[in-house]
Short mmCIF file of C-alpha atoms in Angstrom, two decimals:
data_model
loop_
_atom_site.label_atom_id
_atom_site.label_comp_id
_atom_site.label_asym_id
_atom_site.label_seq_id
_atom_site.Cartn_x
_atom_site.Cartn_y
_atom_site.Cartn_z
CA UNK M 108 8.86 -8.14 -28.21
CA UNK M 109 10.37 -6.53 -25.07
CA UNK M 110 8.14 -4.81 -22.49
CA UNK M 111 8.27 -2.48 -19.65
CA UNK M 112 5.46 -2.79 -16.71
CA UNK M 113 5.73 -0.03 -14.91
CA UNK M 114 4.36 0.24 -11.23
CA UNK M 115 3.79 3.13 -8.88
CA UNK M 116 3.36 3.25 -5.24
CA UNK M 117 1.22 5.82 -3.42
CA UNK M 118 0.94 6.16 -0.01
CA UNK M 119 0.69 8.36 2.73
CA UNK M 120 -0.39 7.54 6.47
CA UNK M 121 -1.97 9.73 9.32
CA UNK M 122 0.62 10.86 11.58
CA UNK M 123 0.23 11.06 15.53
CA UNK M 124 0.23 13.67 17.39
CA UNK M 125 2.49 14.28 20.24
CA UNK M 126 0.27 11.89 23.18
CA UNK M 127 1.42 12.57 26.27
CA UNK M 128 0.80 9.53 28.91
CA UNK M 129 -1.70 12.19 31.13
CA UNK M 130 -3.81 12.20 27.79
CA UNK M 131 -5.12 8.51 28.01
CA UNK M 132 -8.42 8.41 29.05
CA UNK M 133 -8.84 12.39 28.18
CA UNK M 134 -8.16 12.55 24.69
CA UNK M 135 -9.12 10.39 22.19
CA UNK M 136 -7.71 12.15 19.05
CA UNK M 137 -4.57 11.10 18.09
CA UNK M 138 -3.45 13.09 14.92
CA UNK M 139 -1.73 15.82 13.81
CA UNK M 140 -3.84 17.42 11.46
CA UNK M 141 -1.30 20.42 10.46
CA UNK M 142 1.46 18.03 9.45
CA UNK M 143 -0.08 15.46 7.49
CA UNK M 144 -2.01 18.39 5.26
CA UNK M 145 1.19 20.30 4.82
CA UNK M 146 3.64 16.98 4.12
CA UNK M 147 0.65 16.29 1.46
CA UNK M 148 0.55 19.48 0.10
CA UNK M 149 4.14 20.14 -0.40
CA UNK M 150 4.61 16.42 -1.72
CA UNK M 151 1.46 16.71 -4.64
CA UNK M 152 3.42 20.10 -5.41
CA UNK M 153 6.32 18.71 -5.96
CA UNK M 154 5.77 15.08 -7.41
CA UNK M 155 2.11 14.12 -7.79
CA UNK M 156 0.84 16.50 -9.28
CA UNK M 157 3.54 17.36 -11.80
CA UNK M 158 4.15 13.84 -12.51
CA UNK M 159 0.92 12.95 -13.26
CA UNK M 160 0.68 15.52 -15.84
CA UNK M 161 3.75 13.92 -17.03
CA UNK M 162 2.02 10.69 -17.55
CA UNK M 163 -1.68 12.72 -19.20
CA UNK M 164 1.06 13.65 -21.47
CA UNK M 165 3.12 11.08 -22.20
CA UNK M 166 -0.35 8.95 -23.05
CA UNK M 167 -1.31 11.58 -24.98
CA UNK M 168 2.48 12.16 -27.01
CA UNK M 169 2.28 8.31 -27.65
CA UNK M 170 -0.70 7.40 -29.23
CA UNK M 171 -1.93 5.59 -26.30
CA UNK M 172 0.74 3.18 -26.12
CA UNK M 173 2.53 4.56 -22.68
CA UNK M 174 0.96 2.58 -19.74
CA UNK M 175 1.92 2.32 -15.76
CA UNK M 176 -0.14 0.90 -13.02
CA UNK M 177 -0.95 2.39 -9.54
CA UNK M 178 -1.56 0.95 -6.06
CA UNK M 179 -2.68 4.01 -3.65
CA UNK M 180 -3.37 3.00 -0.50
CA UNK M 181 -6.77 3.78 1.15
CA UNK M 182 -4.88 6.49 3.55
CA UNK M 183 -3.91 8.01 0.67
CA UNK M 184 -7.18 8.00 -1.20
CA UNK M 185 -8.69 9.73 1.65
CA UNK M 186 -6.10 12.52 1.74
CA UNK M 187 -6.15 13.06 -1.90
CA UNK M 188 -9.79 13.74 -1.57
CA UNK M 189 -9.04 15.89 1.55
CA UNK M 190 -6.34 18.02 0.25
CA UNK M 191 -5.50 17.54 -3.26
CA UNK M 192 -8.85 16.87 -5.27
CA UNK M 193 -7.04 18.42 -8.30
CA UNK M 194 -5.07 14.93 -8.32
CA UNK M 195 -8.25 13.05 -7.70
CA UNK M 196 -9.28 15.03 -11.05
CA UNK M 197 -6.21 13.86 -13.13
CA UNK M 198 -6.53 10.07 -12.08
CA UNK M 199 -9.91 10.00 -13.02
CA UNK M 200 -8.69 11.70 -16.56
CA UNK M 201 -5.96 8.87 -16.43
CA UNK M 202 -8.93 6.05 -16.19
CA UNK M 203 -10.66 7.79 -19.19
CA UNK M 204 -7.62 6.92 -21.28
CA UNK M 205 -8.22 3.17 -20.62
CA UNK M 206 -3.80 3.36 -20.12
CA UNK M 207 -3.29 2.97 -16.94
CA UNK M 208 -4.13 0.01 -14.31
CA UNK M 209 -4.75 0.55 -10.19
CA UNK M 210 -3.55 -2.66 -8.22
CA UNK M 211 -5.23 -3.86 -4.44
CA UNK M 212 -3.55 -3.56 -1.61
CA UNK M 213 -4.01 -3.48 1.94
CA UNK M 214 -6.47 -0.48 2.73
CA UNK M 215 -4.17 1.58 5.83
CA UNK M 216 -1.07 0.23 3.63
CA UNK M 217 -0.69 -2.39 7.19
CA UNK M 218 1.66 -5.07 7.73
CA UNK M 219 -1.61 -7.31 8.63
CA UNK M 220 -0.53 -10.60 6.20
CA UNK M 221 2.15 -11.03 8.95
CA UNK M 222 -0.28 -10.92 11.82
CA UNK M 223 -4.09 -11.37 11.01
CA UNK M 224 -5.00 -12.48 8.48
CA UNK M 225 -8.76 -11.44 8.87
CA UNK M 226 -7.87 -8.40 9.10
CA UNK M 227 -5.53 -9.27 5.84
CA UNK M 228 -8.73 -9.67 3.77
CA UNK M 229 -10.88 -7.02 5.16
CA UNK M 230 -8.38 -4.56 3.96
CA UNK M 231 -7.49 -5.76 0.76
CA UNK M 232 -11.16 -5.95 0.49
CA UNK M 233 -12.09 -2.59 1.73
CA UNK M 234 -9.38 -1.27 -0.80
CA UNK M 235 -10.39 -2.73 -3.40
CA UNK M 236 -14.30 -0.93 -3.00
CA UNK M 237 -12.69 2.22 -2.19
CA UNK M 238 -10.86 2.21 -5.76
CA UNK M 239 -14.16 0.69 -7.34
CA UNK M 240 -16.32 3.96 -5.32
CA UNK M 241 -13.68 6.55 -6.82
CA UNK M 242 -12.68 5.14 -10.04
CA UNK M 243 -15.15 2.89 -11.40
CA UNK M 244 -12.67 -0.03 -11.58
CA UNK M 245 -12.05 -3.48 -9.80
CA UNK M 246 -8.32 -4.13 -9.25
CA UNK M 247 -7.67 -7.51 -10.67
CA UNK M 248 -4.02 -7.97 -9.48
CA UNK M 249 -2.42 -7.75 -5.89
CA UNK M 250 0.11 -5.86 -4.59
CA UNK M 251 0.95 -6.24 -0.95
CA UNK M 252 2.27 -3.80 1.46
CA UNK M 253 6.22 -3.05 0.64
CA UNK M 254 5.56 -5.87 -1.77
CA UNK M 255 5.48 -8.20 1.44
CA UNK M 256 5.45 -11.84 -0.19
CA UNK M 257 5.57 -15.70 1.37
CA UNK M 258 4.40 -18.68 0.65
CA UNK M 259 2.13 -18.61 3.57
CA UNK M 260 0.83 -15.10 2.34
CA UNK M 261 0.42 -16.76 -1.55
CA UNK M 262 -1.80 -19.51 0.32
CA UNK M 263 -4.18 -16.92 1.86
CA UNK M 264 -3.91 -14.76 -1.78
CA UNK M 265 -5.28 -17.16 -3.80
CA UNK M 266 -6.99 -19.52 -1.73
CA UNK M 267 -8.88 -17.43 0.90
CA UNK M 268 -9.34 -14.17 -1.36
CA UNK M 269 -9.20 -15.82 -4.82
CA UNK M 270 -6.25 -13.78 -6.60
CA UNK M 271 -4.50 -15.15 -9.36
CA UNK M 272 -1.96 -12.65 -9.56
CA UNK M 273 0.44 -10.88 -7.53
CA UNK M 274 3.54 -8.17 -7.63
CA UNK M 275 6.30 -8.55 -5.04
CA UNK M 276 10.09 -8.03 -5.13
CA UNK M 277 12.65 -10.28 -6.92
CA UNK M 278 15.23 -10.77 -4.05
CA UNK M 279 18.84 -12.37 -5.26
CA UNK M 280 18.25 -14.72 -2.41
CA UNK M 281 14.87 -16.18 -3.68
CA UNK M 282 15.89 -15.89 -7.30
CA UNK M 283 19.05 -17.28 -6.85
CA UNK M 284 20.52 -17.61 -10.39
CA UNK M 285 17.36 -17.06 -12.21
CA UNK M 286 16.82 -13.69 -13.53
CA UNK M 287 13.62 -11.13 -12.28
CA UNK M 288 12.40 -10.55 -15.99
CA UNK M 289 10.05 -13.27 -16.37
CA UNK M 290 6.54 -14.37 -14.99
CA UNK M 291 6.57 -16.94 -12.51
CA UNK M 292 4.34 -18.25 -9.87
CA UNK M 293 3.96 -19.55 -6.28
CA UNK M 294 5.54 -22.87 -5.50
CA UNK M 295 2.79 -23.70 -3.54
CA UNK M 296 0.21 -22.28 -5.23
CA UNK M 297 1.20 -22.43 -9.13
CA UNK M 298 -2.00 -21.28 -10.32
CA UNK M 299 -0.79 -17.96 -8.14
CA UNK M 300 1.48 -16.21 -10.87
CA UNK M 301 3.86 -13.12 -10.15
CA UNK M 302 5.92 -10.36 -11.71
CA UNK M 303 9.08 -9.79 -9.56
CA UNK M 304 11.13 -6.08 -9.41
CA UNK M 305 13.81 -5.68 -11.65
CA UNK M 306 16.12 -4.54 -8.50
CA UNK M 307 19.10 -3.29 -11.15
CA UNK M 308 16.72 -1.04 -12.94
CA UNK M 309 14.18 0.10 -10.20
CA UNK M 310 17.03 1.30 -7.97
CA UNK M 311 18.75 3.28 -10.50
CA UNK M 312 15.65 5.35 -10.32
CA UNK M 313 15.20 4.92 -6.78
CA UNK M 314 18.68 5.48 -5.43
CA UNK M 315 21.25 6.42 -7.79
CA UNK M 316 19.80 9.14 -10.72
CA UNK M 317 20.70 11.69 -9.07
CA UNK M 318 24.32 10.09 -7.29
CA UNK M 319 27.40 12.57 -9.10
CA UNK M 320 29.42 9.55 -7.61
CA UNK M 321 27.93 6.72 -9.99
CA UNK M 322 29.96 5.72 -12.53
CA UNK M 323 26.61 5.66 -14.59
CA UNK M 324 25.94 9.41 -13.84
CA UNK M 325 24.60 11.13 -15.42
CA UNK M 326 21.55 8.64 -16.63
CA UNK M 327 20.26 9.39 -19.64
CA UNK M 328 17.04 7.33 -21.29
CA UNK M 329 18.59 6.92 -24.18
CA UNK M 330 21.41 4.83 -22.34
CA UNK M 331 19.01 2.93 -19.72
CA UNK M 332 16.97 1.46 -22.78
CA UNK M 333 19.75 0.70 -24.02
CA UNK M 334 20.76 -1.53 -20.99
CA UNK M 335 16.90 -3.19 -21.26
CA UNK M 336 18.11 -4.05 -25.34
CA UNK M 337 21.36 -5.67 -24.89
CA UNK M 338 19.32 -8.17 -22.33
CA UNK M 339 19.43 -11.89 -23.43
CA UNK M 340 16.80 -11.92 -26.11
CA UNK M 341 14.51 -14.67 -24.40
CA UNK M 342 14.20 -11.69 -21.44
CA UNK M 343 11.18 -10.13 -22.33
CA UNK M 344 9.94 -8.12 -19.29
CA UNK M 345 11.70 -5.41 -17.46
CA UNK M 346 9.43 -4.89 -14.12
CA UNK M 347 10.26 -1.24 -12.74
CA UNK M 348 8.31 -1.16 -9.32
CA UNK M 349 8.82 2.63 -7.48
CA UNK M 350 7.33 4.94 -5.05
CA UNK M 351 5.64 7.51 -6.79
CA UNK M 352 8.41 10.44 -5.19
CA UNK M 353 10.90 8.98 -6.93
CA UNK M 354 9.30 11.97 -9.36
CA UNK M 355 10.03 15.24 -8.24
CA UNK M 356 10.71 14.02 -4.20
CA UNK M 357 13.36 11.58 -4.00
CA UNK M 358 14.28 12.78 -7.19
CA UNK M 359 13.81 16.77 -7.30
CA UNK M 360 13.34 18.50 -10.99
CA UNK M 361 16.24 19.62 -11.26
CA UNK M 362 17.85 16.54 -11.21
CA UNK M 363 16.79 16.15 -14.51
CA UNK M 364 14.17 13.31 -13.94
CA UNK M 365 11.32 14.80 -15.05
CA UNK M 366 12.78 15.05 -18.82
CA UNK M 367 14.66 11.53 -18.67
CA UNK M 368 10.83 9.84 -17.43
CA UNK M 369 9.25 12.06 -20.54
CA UNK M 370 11.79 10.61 -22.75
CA UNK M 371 11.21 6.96 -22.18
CA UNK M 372 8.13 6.35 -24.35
CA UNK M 373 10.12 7.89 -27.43
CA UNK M 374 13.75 6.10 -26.86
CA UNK M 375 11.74 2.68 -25.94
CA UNK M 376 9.97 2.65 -29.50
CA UNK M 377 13.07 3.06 -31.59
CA UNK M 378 14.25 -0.20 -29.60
CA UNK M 379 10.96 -2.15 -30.08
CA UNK M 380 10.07 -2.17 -26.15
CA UNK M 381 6.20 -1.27 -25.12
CA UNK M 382 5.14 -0.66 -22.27
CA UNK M 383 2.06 -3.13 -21.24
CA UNK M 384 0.09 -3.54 -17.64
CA UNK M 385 0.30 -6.26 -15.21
CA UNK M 386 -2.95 -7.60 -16.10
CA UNK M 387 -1.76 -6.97 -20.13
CA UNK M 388 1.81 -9.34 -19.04
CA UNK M 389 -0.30 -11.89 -17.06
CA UNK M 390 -2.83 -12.85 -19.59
CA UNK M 391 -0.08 -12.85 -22.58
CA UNK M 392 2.60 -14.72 -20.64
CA UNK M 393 3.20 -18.22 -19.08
CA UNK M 394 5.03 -18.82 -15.43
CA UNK M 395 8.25 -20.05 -16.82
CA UNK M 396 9.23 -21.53 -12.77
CA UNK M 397 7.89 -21.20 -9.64
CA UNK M 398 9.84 -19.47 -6.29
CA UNK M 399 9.81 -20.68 -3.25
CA UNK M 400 9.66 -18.00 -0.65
CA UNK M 401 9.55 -19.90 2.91
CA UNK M 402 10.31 -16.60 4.67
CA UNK M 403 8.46 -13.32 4.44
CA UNK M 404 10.22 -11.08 2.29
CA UNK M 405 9.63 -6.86 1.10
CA UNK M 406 11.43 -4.51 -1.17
CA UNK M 407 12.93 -2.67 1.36
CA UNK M 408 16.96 -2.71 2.74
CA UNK M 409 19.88 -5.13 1.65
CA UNK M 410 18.22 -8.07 3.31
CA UNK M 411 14.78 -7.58 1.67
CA UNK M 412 12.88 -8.93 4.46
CA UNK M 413 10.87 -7.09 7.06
CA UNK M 414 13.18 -5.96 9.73
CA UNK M 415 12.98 -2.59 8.91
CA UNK M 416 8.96 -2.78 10.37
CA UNK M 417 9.19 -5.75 13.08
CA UNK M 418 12.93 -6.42 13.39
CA UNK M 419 13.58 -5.34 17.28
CA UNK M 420 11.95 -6.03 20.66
CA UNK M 421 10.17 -2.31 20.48
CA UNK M 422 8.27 -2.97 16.78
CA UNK M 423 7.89 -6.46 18.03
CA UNK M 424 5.93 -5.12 20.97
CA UNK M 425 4.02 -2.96 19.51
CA UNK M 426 2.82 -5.27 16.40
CA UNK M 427 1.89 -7.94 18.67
CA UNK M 428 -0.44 -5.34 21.38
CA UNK M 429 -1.95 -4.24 18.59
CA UNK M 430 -3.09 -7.68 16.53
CA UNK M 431 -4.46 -9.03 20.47
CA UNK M 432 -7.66 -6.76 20.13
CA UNK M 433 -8.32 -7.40 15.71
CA UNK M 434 -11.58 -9.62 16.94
CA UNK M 435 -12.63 -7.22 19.00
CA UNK M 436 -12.37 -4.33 16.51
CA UNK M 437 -14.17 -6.19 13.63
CA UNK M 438 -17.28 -6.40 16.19
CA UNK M 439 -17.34 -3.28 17.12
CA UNK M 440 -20.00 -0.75 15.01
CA UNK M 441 -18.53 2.18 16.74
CA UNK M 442 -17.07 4.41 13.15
CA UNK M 443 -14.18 6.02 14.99
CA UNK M 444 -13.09 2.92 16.95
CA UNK M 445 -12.82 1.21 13.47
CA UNK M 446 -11.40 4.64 11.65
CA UNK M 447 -8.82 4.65 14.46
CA UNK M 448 -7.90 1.46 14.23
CA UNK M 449 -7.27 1.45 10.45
CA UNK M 450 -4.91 4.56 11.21
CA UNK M 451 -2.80 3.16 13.63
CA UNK M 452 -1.94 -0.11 11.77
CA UNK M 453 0.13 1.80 8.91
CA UNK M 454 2.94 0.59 8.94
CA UNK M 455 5.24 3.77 9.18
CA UNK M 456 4.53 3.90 13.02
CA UNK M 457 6.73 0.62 13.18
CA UNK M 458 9.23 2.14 10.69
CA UNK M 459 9.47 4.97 12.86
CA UNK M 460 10.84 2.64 15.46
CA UNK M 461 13.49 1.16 13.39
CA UNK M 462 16.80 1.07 14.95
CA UNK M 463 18.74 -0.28 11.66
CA UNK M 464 18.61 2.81 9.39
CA UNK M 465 18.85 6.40 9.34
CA UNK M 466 15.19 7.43 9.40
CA UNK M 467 14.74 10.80 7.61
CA UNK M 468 10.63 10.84 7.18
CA UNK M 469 10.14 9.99 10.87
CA UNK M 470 8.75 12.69 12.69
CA UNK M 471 10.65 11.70 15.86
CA UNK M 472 13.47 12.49 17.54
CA UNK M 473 14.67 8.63 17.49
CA UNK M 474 13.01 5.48 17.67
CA UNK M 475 12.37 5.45 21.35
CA UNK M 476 10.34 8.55 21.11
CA UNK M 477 8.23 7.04 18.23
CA UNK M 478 7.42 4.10 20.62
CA UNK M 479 6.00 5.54 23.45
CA UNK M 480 4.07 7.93 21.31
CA UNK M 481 2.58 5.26 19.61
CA UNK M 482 1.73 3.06 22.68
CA UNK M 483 0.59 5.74 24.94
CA UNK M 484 -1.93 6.71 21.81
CA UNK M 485 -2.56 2.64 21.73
CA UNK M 486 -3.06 2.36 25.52
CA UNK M 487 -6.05 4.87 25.09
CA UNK M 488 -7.22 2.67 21.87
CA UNK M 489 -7.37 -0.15 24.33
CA UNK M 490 -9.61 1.58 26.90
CA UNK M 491 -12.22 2.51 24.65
CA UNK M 492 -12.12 -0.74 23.24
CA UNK M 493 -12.25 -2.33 26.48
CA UNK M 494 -15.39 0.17 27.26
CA UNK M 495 -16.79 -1.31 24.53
CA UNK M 496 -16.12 -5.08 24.71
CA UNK M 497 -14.73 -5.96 28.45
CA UNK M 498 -11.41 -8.47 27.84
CA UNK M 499 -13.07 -11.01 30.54
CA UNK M 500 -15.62 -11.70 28.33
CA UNK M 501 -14.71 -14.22 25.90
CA UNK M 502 -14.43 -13.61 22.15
CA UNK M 503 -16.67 -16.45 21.12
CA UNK M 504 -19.50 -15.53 23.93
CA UNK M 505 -19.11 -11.97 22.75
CA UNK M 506 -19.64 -12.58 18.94
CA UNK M 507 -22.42 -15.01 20.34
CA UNK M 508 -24.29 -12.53 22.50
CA UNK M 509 -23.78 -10.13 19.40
CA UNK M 510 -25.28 -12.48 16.76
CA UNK M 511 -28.42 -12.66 19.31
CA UNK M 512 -28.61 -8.84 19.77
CA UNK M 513 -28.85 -8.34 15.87
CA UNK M 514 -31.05 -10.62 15.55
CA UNK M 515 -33.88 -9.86 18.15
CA UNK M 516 -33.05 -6.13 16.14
CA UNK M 517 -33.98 -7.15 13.06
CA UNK M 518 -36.77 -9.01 14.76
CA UNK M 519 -38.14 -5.54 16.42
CA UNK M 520 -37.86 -4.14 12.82
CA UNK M 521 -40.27 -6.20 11.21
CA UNK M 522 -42.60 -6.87 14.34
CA UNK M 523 -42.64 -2.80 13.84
CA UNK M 524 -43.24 -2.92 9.98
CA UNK M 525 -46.03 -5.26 10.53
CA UNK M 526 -47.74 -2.79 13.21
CA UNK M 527 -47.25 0.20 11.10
CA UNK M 528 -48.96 -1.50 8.37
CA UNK M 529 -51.88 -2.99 10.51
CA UNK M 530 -52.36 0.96 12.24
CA UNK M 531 -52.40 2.61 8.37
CA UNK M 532 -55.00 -0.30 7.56
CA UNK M 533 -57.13 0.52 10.74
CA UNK M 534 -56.78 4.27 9.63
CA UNK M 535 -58.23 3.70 6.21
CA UNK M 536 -60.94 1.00 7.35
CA UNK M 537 -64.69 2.98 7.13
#
């Protein structure tokens, strides 16, 4: 029988405030409180909210069997519980149905597979508790940043933070002739299996539902399940990775989007297709092939690869400043220095900096602008890091002078533990 996983992406990052360079060294808060609240808020009004309700619904309308899977990134955990804990509410009521499945990812939604991979695991990790703290769940499957894949990435994956499964995109250029709508897995890595994006079907969502131009228009779901049933039979899973604002954003009501997604469950049941959860596919389906995928690659543009984050000399710039002080960071105790630090590796600030593509969510005037913003506001990073940990002192002495601190600490502690219970014995003694 023919399935449908269905995957949502959630994310939102913290947005800089205008920095100025005669701010570093004064000011060491770098956001802009009043924009991220009100791009939330007007975003849950118009697709969060409404579409989860959708999906309460459609769980409810179909006897349970209407599934979809989630990866929210830890930035936008923390502003759903900031601004929107009416969402918070309805995922919560979404976990209670046992229908729907959240995925890992990296915790500030980073780009930190391509440049540390310490700080790789610590987010994925991080993530991963943040879901467990809010939901009660452990994600069992991994989906990357942008759906950023390699085979260098699949070796640190499975071998370094022992995931068996992964999402990522299924590029014409690694697929080649074979066709996105089976499992496969890692040609490195085999035991490593994947589900790879249905491009054809994700982007009709994505980009051309509501185009009066496409010769498909106006896309009803009566026809696009009828596209999934005329597939070759032996094609048995239709992967339809989005961003969540393809509901309602991307795709405003009135386009109609709101009733095609509602009418899915019903049209997909008269054509014997279910819907089923990445974990559901995994455990009921064998890798057919592996891919090979010797370059990194991401769902995003023609090319699929990551130019749109590090493809010219200003991202490239930025990306590597900020991965020269990760060792320094992960020593440092100080909460804001390691809040801060989570913040400014999202990897929008790079978008913003793209000189390939129109960019209509930057909040800069061009790319330029969104560079020196985000390196005077780096520059300042720097300094208190420096404060902190002084760059002529090597990393290994430094983690070695640390290790010694800590321990004569914990030493103090139970030197003191032992006096306090020696003085309460004294005080007792006749």
């Amino acid at each position: 029988m023919r399935t449908i996983c269905l995957y949502f992406q959630i994310h939102q990052p913290y947005r800089l405030r205008r920095y100025r360079f005669f701010d570093i060294g004064n000011n060491h808060y770098y956001y802009d409180d009043f924009q991220n609240e009100e791009i939330f808020q007007r975003i849950a009004a118009k697709s969060y909210i409404p579409a989860t309700r959708a999906i309460i619904d459609m769980i409810g309308k179909s006897d349970g069997k209407f599934k979809v899977a989630f990866s929210i990134s830890g930035t936008a955990l923390e502003q759903i519980e900031l601004y929107s804990p009416e969402l918070l509410d309805y995922f919560r009521e979404l976990v209670k149905s046992g229908n729907i499945e959240f995925l890992a990812e990296t915790y500030a939604h980073s780009l930190s597979s391509l440049g540390d991979t310490e700080e790789f695991k610590s987010q994925v990790a991080m993530h991963t508790d943040k879901i467990h703290s809010l939901f009660g769940v452990t994600p069992k499957v991994l989906r990357n940043t942008e759906l950023i894949y390699s085979d260098d990435i699949s070796e640190i994956v499975f071998r370094q933070m022992g995931f068996t499964h992964m999402l990522t995109e299924g590029a014409k250029h690694v697929l080649g002739w074979k066709s996105p709508n089976y499992v496969y897995s890692s040609a490195i890595n085999p035991e490593l299996k994947l589900l790879l994006k249905n491009i054809r079907f994700s982007e009709d969502l994505s980009m051309r539902f509501g185009n009066y131009g496409w010769k498909e228009y106006p896309l009803t779901a009566d026809k696009y399940i009828s596209w999934m049933a005329s597939a070759p039979e032996s094609e048995k899973i239709f992967n339809l990775f989005l961003n969540y604002e393809v509901l309602g954003s991307m795709n405003p009501a009135e386009t109609g989007i709101f009733d095609f997604f509602k009418a899915l469950p019903q049209y997909a049941e008269k054509n014997d297709i279910t819907f089923s959860l990445p974990s559901e596919i995994f455990a009921a389906n064998k890798a057919v092939d592996t891919v090979s995928v010797p370059y990194p690659l991401s769902w995003v543009g023609e090319e699929k690869d990551c130019s749109t984050w590090l493809g010219n000399t200003l991202q490239q710039e930025a990306f590597q400043k900020i991965n020269t002080i990760g060792e320094r960071v992960r020593l440092c105790d100080d909460r804001r220095i390691r809040q801060d630090w989570l913040y400014l590796q999202s990897s929008d600030h790079f978008y913003y900096m793209n000189t390939k593509y129109q960019n209509l969510f930057s909040p800069y005037d061009n790319p330029y602008d969104a560079f020196n913003n985000y390196m005077n506001v780096l520059s300042d990073f720097m300094l208190r890091v420096e404060a902190q940990f002084p760059s002529d002192i090597e990393n290994e002495e430094l983690n070695s002078l640390l290790t010694t601190i800590n321990n004569q600490a914990k030493e103090i502690k139970k030197l003191e533990k032992k006096l306090g219970a020696l003085s309460t014995k004294d005080a007792v003694s006749p």
